Every structure is written in structure tokens, then in C-alpha cells.
Tab-separated table of C-alpha atoms in Angstrom:
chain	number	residue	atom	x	y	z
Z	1	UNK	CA	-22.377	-37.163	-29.379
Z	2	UNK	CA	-20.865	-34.010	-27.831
Z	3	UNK	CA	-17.508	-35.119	-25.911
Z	4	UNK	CA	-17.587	-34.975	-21.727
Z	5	UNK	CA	-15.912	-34.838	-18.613
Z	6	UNK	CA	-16.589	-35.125	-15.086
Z	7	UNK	CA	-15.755	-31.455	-14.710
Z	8	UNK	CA	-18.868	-30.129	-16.599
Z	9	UNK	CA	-21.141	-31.529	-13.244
Z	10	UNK	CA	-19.577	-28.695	-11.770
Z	11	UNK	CA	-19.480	-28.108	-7.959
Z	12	UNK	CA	-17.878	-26.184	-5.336
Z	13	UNK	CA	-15.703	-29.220	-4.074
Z	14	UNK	CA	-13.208	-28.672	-7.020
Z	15	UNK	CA	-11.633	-25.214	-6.007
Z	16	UNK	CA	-10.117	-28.315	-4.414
Z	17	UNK	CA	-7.794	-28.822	-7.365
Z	18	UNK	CA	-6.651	-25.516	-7.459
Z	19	UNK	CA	-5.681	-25.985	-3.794
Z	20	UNK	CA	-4.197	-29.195	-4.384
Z	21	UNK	CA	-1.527	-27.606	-7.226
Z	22	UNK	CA	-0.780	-24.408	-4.893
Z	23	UNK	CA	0.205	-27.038	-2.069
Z	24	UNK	CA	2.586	-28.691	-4.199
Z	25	UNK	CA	4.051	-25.638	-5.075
Z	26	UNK	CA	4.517	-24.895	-1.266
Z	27	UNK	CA	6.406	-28.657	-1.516
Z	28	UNK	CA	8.645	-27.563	-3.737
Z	29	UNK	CA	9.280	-24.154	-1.541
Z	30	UNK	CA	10.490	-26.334	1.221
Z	31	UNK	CA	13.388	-27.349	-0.666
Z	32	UNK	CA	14.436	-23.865	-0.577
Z	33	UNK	CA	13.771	-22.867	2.861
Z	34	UNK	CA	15.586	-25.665	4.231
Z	35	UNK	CA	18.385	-26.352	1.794
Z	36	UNK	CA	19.754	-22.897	0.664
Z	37	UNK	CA	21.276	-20.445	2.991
Z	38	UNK	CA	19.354	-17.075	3.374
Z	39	UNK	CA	21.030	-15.444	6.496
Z	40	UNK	CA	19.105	-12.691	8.670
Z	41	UNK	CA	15.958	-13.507	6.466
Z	42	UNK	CA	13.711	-16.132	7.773
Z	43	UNK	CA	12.871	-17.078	4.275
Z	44	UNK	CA	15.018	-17.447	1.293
Z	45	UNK	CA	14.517	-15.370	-1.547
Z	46	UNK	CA	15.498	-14.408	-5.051
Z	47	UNK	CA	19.701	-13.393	-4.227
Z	48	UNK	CA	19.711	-16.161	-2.012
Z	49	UNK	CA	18.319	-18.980	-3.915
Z	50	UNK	CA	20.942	-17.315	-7.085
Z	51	UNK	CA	23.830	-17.467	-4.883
Z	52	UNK	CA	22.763	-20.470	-3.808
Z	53	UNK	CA	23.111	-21.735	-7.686
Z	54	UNK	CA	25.779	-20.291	-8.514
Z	55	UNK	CA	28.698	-21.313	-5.705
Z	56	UNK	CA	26.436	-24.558	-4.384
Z	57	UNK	CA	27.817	-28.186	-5.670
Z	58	UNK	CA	25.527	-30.388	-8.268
Z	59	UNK	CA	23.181	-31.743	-5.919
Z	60	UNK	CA	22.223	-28.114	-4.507
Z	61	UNK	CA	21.828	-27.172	-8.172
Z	62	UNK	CA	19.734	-30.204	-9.264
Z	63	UNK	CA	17.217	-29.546	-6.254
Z	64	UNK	CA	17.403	-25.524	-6.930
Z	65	UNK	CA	16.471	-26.366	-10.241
Z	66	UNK	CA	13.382	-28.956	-9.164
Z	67	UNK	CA	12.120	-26.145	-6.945
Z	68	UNK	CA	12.093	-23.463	-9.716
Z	69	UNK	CA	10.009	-25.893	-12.070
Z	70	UNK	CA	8.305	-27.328	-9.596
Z	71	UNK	CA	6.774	-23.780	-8.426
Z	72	UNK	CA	6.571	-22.682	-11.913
Z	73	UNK	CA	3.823	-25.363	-13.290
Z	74	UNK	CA	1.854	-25.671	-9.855
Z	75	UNK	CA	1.474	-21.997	-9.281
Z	76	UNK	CA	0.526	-21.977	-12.797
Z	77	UNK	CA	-1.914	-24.699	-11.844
Z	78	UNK	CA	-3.348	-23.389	-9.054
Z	79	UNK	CA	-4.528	-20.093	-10.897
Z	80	UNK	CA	-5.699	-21.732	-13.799
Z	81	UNK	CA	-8.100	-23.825	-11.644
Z	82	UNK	CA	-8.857	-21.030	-9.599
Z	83	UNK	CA	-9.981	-18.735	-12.719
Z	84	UNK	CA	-11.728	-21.593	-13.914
Z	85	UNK	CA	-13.507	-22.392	-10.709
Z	86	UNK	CA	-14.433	-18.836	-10.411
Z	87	UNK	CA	-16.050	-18.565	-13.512
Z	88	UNK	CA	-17.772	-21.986	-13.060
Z	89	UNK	CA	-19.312	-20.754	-9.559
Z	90	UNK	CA	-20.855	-17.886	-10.789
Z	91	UNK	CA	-22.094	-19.782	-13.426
Z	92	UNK	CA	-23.817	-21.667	-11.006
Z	93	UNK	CA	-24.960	-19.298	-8.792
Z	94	UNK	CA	-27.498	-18.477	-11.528
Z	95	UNK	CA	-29.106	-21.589	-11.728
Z	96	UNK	CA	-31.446	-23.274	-8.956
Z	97	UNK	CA	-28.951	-26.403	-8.354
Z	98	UNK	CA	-26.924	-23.780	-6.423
Z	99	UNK	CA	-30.366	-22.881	-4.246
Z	100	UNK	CA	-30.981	-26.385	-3.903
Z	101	UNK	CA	-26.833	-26.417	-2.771
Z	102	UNK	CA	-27.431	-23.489	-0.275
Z	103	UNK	CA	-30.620	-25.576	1.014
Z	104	UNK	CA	-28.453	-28.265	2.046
Z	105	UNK	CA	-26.020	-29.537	4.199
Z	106	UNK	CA	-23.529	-29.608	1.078
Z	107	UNK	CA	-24.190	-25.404	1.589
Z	108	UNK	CA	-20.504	-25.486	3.205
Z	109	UNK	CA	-18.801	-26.861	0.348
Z	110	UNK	CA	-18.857	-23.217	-0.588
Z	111	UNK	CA	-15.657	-23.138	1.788
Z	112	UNK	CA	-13.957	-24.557	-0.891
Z	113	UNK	CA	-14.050	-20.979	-2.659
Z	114	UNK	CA	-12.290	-18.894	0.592
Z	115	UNK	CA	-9.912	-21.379	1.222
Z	116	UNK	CA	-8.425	-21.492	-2.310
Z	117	UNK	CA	-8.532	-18.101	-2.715
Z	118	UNK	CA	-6.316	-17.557	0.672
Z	119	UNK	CA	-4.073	-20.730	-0.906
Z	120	UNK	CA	-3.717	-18.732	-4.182
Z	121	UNK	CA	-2.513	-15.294	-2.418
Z	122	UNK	CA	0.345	-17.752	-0.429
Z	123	UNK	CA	1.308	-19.383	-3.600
Z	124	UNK	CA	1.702	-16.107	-5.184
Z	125	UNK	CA	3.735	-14.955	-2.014
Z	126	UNK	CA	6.074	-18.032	-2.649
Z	127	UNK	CA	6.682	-16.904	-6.275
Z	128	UNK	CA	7.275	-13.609	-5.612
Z	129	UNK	CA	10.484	-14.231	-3.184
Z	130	UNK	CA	11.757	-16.942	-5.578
Z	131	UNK	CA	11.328	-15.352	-8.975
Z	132	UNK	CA	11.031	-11.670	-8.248
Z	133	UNK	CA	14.907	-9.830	-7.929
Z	134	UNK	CA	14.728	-6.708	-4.567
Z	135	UNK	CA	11.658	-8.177	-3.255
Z	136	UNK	CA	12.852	-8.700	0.509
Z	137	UNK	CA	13.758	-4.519	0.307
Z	138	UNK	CA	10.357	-3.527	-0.493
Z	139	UNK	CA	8.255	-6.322	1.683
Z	140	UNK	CA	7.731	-4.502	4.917
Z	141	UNK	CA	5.250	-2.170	2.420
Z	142	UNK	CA	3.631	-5.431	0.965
Z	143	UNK	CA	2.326	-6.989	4.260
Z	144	UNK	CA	-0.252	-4.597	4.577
Z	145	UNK	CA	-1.947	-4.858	1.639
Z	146	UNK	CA	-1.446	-8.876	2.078
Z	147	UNK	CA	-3.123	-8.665	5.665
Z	148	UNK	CA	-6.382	-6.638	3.473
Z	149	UNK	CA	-6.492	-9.522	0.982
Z	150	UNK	CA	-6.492	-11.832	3.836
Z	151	UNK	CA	-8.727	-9.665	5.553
Z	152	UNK	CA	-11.652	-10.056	2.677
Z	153	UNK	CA	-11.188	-13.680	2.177
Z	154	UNK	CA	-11.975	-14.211	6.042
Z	155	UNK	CA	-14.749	-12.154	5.842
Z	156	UNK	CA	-15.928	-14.085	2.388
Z	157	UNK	CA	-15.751	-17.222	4.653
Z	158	UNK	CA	-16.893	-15.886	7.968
Z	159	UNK	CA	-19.757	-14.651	5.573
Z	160	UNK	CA	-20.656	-17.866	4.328
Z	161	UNK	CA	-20.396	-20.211	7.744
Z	162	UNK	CA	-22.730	-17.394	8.929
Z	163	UNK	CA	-25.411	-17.624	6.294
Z	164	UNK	CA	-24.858	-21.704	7.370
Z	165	UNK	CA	-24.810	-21.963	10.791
Z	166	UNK	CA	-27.875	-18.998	10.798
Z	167	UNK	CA	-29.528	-21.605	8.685
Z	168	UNK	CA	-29.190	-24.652	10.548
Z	169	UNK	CA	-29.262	-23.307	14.080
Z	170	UNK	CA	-32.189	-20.951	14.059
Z	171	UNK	CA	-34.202	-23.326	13.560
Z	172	UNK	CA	-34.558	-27.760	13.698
Z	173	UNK	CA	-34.818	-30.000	11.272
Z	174	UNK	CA	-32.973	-28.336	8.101
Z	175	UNK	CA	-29.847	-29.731	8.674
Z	176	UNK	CA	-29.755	-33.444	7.830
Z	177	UNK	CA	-28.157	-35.892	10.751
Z	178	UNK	CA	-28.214	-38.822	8.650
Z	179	UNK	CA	-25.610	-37.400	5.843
Z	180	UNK	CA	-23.144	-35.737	8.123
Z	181	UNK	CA	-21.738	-39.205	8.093
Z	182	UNK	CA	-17.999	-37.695	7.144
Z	183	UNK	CA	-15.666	-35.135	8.180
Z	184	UNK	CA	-16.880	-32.555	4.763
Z	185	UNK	CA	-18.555	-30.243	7.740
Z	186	UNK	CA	-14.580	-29.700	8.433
Z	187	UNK	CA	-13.428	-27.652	5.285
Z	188	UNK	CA	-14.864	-24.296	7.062
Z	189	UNK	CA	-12.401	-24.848	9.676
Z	190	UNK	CA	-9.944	-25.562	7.136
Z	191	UNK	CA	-10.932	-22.685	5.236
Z	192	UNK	CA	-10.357	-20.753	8.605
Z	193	UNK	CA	-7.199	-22.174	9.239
Z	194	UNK	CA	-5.939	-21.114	5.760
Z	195	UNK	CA	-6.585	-17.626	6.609
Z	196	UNK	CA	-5.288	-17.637	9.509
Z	197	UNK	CA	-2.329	-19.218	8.478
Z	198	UNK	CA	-2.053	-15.919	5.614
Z	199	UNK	CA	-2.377	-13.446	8.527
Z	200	UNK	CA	0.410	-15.035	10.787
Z	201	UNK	CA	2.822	-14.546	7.909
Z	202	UNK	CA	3.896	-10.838	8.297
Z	203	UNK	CA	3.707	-11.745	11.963
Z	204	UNK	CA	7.182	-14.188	11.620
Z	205	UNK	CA	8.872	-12.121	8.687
Z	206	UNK	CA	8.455	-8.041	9.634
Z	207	UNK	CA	10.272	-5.687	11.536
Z	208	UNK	CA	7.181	-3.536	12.047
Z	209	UNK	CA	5.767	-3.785	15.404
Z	210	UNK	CA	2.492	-2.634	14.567
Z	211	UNK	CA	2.059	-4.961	11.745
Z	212	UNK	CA	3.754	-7.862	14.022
Z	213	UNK	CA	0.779	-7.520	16.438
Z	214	UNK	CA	-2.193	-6.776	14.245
Z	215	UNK	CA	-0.987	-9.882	12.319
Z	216	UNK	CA	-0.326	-12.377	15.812
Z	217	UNK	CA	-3.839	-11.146	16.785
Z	218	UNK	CA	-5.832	-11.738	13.396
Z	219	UNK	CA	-3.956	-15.344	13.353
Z	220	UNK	CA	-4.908	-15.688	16.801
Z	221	UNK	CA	-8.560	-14.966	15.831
Z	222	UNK	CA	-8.886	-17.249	13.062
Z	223	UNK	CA	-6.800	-19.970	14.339
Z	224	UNK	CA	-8.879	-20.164	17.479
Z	225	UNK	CA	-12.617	-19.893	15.075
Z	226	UNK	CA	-11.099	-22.793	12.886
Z	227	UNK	CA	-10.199	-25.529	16.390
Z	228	UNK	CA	-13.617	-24.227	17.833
Z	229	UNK	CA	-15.564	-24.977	14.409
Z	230	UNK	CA	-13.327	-28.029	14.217
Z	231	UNK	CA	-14.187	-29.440	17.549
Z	232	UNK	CA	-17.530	-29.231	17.241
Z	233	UNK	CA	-17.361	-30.675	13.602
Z	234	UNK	CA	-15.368	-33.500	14.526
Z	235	UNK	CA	-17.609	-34.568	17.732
Z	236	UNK	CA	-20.633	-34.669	15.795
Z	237	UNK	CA	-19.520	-36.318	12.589
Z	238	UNK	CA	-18.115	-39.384	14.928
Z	239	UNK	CA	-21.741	-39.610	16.087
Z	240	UNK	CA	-23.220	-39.868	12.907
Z	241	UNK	CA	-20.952	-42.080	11.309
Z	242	UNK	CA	-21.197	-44.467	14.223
Z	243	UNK	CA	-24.755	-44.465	13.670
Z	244	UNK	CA	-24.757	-44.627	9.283
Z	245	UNK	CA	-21.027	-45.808	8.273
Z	246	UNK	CA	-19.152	-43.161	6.792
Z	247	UNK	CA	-20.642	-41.801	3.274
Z	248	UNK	CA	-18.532	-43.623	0.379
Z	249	UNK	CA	-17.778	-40.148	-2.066
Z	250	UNK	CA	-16.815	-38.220	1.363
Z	251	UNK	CA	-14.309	-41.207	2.379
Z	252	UNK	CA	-11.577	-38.830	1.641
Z	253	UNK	CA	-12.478	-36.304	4.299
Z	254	UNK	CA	-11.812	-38.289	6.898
Z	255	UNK	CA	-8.031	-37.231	6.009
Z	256	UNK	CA	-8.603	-33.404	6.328
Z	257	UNK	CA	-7.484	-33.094	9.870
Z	258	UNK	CA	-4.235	-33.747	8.250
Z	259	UNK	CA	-3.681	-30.704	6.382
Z	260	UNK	CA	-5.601	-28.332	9.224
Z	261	UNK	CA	-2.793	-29.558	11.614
Z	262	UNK	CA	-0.361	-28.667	9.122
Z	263	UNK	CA	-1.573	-25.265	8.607
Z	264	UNK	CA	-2.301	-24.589	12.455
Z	265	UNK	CA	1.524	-26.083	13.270
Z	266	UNK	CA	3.305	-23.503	10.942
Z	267	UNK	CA	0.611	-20.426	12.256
Z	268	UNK	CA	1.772	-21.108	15.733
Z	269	UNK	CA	5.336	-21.394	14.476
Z	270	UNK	CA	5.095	-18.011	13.006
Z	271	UNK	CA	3.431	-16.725	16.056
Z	272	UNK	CA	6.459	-17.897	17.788
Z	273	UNK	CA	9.050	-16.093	15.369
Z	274	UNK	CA	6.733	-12.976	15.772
Z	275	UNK	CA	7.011	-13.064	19.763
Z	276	UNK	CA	10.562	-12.488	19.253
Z	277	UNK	CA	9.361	-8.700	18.594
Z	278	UNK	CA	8.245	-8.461	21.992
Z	279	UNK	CA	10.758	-10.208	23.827
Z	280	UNK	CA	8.784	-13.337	23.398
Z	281	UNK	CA	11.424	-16.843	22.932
Z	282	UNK	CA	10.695	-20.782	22.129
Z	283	UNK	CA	13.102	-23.245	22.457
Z	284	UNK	CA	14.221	-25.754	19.880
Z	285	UNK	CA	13.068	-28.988	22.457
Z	286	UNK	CA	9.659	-27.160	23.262
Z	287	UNK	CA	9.450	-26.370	18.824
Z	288	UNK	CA	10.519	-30.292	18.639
Z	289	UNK	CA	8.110	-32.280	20.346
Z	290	UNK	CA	5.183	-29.873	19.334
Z	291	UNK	CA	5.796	-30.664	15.576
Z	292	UNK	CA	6.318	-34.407	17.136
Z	293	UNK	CA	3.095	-34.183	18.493
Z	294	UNK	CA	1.604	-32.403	15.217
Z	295	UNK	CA	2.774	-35.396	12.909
Z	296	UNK	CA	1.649	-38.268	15.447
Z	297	UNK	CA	-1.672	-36.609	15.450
Z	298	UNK	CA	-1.182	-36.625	11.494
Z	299	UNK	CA	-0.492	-40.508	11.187
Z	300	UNK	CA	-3.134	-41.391	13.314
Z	301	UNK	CA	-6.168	-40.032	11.231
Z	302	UNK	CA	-3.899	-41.075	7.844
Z	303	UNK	CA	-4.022	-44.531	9.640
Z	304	UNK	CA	-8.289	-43.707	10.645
Z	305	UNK	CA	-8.395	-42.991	6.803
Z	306	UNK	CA	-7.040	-44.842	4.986
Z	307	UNK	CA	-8.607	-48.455	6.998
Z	308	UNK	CA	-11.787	-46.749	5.745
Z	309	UNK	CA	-10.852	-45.805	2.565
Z	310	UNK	CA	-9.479	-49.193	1.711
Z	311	UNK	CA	-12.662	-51.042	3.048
Z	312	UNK	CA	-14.645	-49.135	1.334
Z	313	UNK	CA	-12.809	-49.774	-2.135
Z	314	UNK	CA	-12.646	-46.026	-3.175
Z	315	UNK	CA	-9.332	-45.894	-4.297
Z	316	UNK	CA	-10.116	-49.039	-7.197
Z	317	UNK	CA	-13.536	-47.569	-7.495
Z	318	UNK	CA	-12.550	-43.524	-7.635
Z	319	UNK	CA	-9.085	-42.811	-8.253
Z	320	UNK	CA	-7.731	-45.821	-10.378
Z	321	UNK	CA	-11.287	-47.004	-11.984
Z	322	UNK	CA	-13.533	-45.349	-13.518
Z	323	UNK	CA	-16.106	-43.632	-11.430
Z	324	UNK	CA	-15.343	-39.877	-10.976
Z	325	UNK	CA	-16.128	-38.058	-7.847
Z	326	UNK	CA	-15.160	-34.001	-7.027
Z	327	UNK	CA	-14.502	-35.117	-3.482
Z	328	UNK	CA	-11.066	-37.219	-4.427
Z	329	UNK	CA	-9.148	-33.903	-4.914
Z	330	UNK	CA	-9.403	-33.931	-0.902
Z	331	UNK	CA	-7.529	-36.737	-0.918
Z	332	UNK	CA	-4.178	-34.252	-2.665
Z	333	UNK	CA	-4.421	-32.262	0.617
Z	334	UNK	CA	-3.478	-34.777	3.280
Z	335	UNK	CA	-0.245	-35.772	1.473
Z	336	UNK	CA	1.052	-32.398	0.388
Z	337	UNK	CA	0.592	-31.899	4.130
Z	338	UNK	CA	2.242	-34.577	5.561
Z	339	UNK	CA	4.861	-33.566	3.331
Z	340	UNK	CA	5.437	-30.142	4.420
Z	341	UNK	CA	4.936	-31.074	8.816
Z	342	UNK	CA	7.369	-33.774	8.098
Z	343	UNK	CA	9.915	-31.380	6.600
Z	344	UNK	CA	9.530	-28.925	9.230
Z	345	UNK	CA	9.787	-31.670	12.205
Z	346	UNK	CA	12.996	-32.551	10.428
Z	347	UNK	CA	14.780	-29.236	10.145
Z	348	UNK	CA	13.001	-26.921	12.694
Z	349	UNK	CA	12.530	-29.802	14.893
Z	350	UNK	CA	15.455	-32.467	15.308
Z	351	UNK	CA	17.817	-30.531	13.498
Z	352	UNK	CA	17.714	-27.410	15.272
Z	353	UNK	CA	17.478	-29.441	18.686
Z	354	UNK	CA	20.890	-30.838	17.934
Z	355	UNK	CA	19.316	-34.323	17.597
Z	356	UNK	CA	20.505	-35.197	14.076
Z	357	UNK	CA	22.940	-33.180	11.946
Z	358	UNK	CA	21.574	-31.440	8.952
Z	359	UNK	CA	22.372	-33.655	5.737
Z	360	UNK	CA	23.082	-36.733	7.303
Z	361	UNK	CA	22.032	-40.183	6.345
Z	362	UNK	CA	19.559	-40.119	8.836
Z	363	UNK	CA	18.518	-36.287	7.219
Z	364	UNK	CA	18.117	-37.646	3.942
Z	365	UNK	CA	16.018	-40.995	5.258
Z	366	UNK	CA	13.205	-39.094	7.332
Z	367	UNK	CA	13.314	-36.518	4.509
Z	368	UNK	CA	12.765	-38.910	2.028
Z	369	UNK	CA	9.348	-40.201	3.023
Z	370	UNK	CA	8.340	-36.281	2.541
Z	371	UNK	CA	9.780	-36.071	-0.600
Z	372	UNK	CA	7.863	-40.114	-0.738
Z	373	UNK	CA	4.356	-38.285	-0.340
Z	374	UNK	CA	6.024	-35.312	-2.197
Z	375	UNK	CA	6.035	-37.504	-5.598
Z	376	UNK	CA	2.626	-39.230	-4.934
Z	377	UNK	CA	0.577	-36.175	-4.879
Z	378	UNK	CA	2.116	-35.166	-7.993
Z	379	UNK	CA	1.313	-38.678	-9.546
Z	380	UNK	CA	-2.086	-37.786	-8.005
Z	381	UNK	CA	-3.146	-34.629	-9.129
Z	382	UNK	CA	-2.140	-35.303	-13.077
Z	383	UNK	CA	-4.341	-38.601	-12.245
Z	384	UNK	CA	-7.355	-36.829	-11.194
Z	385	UNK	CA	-7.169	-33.701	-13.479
Z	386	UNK	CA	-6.800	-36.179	-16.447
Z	387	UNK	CA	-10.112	-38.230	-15.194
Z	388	UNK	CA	-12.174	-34.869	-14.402
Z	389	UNK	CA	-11.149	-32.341	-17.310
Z	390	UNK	CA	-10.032	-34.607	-20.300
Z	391	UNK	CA	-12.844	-34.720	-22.667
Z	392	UNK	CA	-14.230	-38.465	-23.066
Z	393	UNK	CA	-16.930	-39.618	-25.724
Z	394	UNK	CA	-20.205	-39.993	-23.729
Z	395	UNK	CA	-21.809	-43.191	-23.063
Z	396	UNK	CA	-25.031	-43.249	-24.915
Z	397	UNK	CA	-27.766	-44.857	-22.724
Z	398	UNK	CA	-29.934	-47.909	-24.234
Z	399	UNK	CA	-33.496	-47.517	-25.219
Z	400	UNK	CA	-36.096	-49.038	-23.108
């Protein structure tokens, strides 16, 4: 019997695992932006990570070398899995499962496509400052033609959430109540957020004051579509699950707030940076306690999750069992964001607020629960692309 995997039931839902590697590689990236000097740049880039190497003691060296691997093989990762996904969705576009799909209210786990598409241009950005020599002196002509990539991904998912919401709003009874028992009606507001998050970019790192405001107003846009969608999302969802108990393959999306907060706290962080521009300032006590506030609002729906997800057995059942479900890459998301928030509320945060000193013992104890959720996803994501894309002997079924 021809060998299987999980992975040839294909579905939208696992451009999640190309998202899930290109957030990892963003993990890695934080060791660099936080650790090695890059002064008048607010990122650090190719000179500054090698002069970093070359004059910085063993420990700067050991993490400098993490980060270049660690980007390396998840960037790698993510565009493998996006190629792959791409070729599988228009595959499926073809056939009448994917009518059937667009029929449904699963129609918005087409999301999945624009939101790791707009993951895979920022993981490319990353690579580019840390492997790429002269990049910084020819950047300010590279944010345009980043703000037009962005620019078609958003339309690609405004696109799609309007084909949706036409669908289900123009008329009753097509969209089904009874199954929007989870948070997946979330991922177009986190395919929103991820765009906007791409536009706010050139916003914190050019000199350009044109590009500085068509990028704080596109972010703007899209942030603001993404808590609107969101809202609404969240509100209803609550209702339903109330009402039917939260669906047992969707468990994991209970956890996606998690990673929207993290993408919405670093937009409005590099709206902040961008205000400077225009004479626009934020103060390191007003940057603290909004990333303070960002990460309490993160533990409290890890905490909402993860009672669920433990009474509900999924992690036994779907992640160290045997049954196989598209929806656990969402569960790679929520810890590669806690990872990143809890980074930033560390160095832009209390550092920069003169509450601890940068590289003390009380540094290296807050950052290692980052580095804690850091490890996990990793462990994670070679977990669940081993269980959906190793090729198993199929189960023959008995006679009757």
C-alpha cells in the first residue's frame, strides 16, 4: 500500500507551518537586536552583527552564532512550506472540496495564505540585514517596493474577507452559529495584523518623510481593520462556545490573540519610532507599561487556553499521540509570540526605563522564560512537521 501522511488531506490551515518556521526565525532575530550594538540604526545589520563577532567575548559569539543558524534553517523553512503550500492550494482550487471550503464557514481559513505570505516577505527582510554586506546604504530605495508587496498581500486578504463577509452578511442562514464554537474566525484579523505590521516597518527605520507617513497611515489602516474584525470575532465566538463547548480540532485557536497582540504591540512601537519624524516622542515608562499591559493580556488567554486545551486532552490526543490535525500548527504561533513581547518588555520596556540593568541576573531570568518558549516551539514544530509530512505505511481498513 502506497505510503501516507497527514499532509496529503491538504488544507489551507497549514500555510500555518510556514508561518510557524518564519516566527522562529524572527526569535532568533531578537538575539541580535537586543544583544549586539548597532548605533544610529534602529536595527542591527550585517557590519554590526560582524563587528559584533569579531571584538565581542565567547558568550556574544556563541549567541551570534545561534542567531545565524537559527535564521538560516527557519527562513529556509518558512519558504519551503510556503512553495509547497502554494502549489498545494492551487491544486485545490481545482477540485470541488475547495467550493465546498468557500461554501463554508471554514471559507476564512483561506487567511492562512495572506498572512504567510506577509510573514515570508518579513522573514526575508530579517535575512537580508543579517546576511546581506551594504544593505542599510541602499534600504531607503527598498521600502517602497516592500510597502507594494505589502500593498498586494492586503489587498489578497481584504479580497478574500470580502468575498466572506459578502457571503455571510447579504444574506441569513449560510453562515453556521453552531461551529463558530472557537476563535478560527480570528486568523483574518491576524492576517490583517500581519500586514499591517509589514507596512509600519519603513515607518520606524526611514529617513524619508513621505515614505514615513504613507507607511504610519497604511499601518494605521490595517491595524485598526484587524481590532475591528477582531472585536467582533471575539464577541461572537464567546457566545457560541458558551452555548456548544469549544470545537476539540480548533482548541488551539483559542491562543491566537496571543500572537495578534504581539504583532499589534511592535506596529504601534514602530509607529512610535516613526513619530519621531514629525516631532512626535514616547517615553520609556509610557513604552513600559504598554508592553506590560500587552503581555498580561498575553498570559491571560495562554491561561483561557491552555485550561481548555488540557480538559479537552488535545495535547495527548494531537500533538504527542497519534491523531493528526492541520489546526495544531496554531498552537507554534502563541509561543513564538510570547517569546518575542517578552523580549521586547524586557529591553524596550524595563531596561530602557532604568528599572533593571541590561545583562543582569534579573536580565538573564525574565529573558530566559523567552528563550523557555523560544526552545519549545522549536521542539514543536520538528514534532508536528514529522507527524504531518513523514510518510507512514497506511492502515488498511478490515473487510466487513
Amino acid at each position: 500500500m502506497k505510503p501516507t501522511r497527514a499532509a496529503d488531506h491538504y488544507v489551507p490551515t497549514y500555510f500555518l507551518a510556514s508561518l510557524g518556521a518564519g516566527g522562529l526565525s524572527v526569535t532568533f532575530f531578537m538575539y541580535l537586536m537586543f544583544w549586539v550594538p548597532h548605533p544610529g540604526r534602529p536595527v542591527p545589520v550585517f557590519e554590526d552583527i560582524l563587528a559584533a563577532f569579531s571584538t565581542g567575548a565567547l558568550p556574544m559569539k556563541i549567541a551570534i552564532l545561534a542567531a545565524w543558524i537559527g535564521i538560516a534553517v527557519f527562513v529556509f523553512l518558512n519558504l519551503k512550506y510556503l512553495i509547497w503550500n502554494l502549489s498545494q492550494y492551487a491544486a485545490l482550487k481545482k477540485t470541488e472540496r475547495f467550493q465546498a471550503l468557500r461554501n463554508s464557514n471554514a471559507e476564512s481559513t483561506m487567511l492562512a495564505m495572506p498572512l504567510a505570505l506577509a510573514m515570508s516577505v518579513n522573514a526575508l527582510f530579517v535575512a537580508g540585514m543579517v546576511y546581506v554586506p551594504k544593505l542599510w546604504s541602499v534600504v531607503e530605495y527598498l521600502f517602497p517596493f516592500a510597502m507594494i508587496a505589502f500593498g498586494v498581500i492586503g489587498w489578497i486578504a481584504l479580497s478574500i474577507i470580502g468575498d466572506f463577509l459578502g457571503r455571510v452578511l447579504a444574506k441569513g442562514g449560510v453562515f453556521d452559529v453552531t461551529s463558530h464554537n472557537s476563535f478560527a474566525q480570528m486568523l483574518p484579523a491576524f492576517a490583517l495584523s500581519m500586514v499591517g505590521v509589514g507596512f509600519a516597518a519603513p515607518a520606524a527605520m526611514s529617513h524619508v518623510p513621505w515614505i514615513v507617513a504613507t507607511a504610519l497611515v497604511l499601518s494605521t489602516f490595517f491595524a485598526v481593520a484587524a481590532l475591528i474584525y477582531a472585536l467582533v470575532a471575539l464577541t461572537t465566538a464567546f457566545n457560541s462556545m458558551l452555548h456548544y463547548g469549544t470545537h476539540e480540532e480548533s482548541g488551539p485557536t483559542l491562543l491566537i490573540v496571543i500572537p495578534i497582540v504581539t504583532i499589534l504591540s511592535i506596529l504601534f512601537m514602530r509607529q512610535a519610532h516613526g513619530l519621531h519624524t514629525f516631532e512626535g516622542h514616547s517615553d520609556p515608562a509610557s513604552t513600559m507599561m504598554f508592553l506590560a499591559r500587552m503581555v498580561s493580556l498575553q498570559f491571560v488567554f495562554l491561561g483561557l487556553g491552555l485550561v481548555v486545551l488540557k480538559r479537552q486532552g488535545y495535547f495527548k490526543d494531537f500533538v504527542f499521540g497519534s491523531k493528526t490535525s492541520p489546526g495544531s500548527y496554531a498552537l507554534v504561533c502563541p509561543g513564538v509570540a510570547l517569546s518575542v513581547l517578552i523580549q521586547f518588555f524586557v529591553n524596550s520596556g524595563l531596561v530602557q526605563a532604568g528599572v533593571i540593568a541590561k545583562f543582569s541576573v534579573i536580565y538573564w531570568v525574565i529573558t530566559a522564560i523567552a528563550i523557555g518558549f523560544q526552545i519549545a516551539m522549536i521542539a514543536l514544530v520538528f514534532r508536528l512537521n514529522a507527524q504531518h509530512f513523514t510518510r507512514t505505511e497506511a492502515t488498511p481498513v478490515p473487510a466487513e
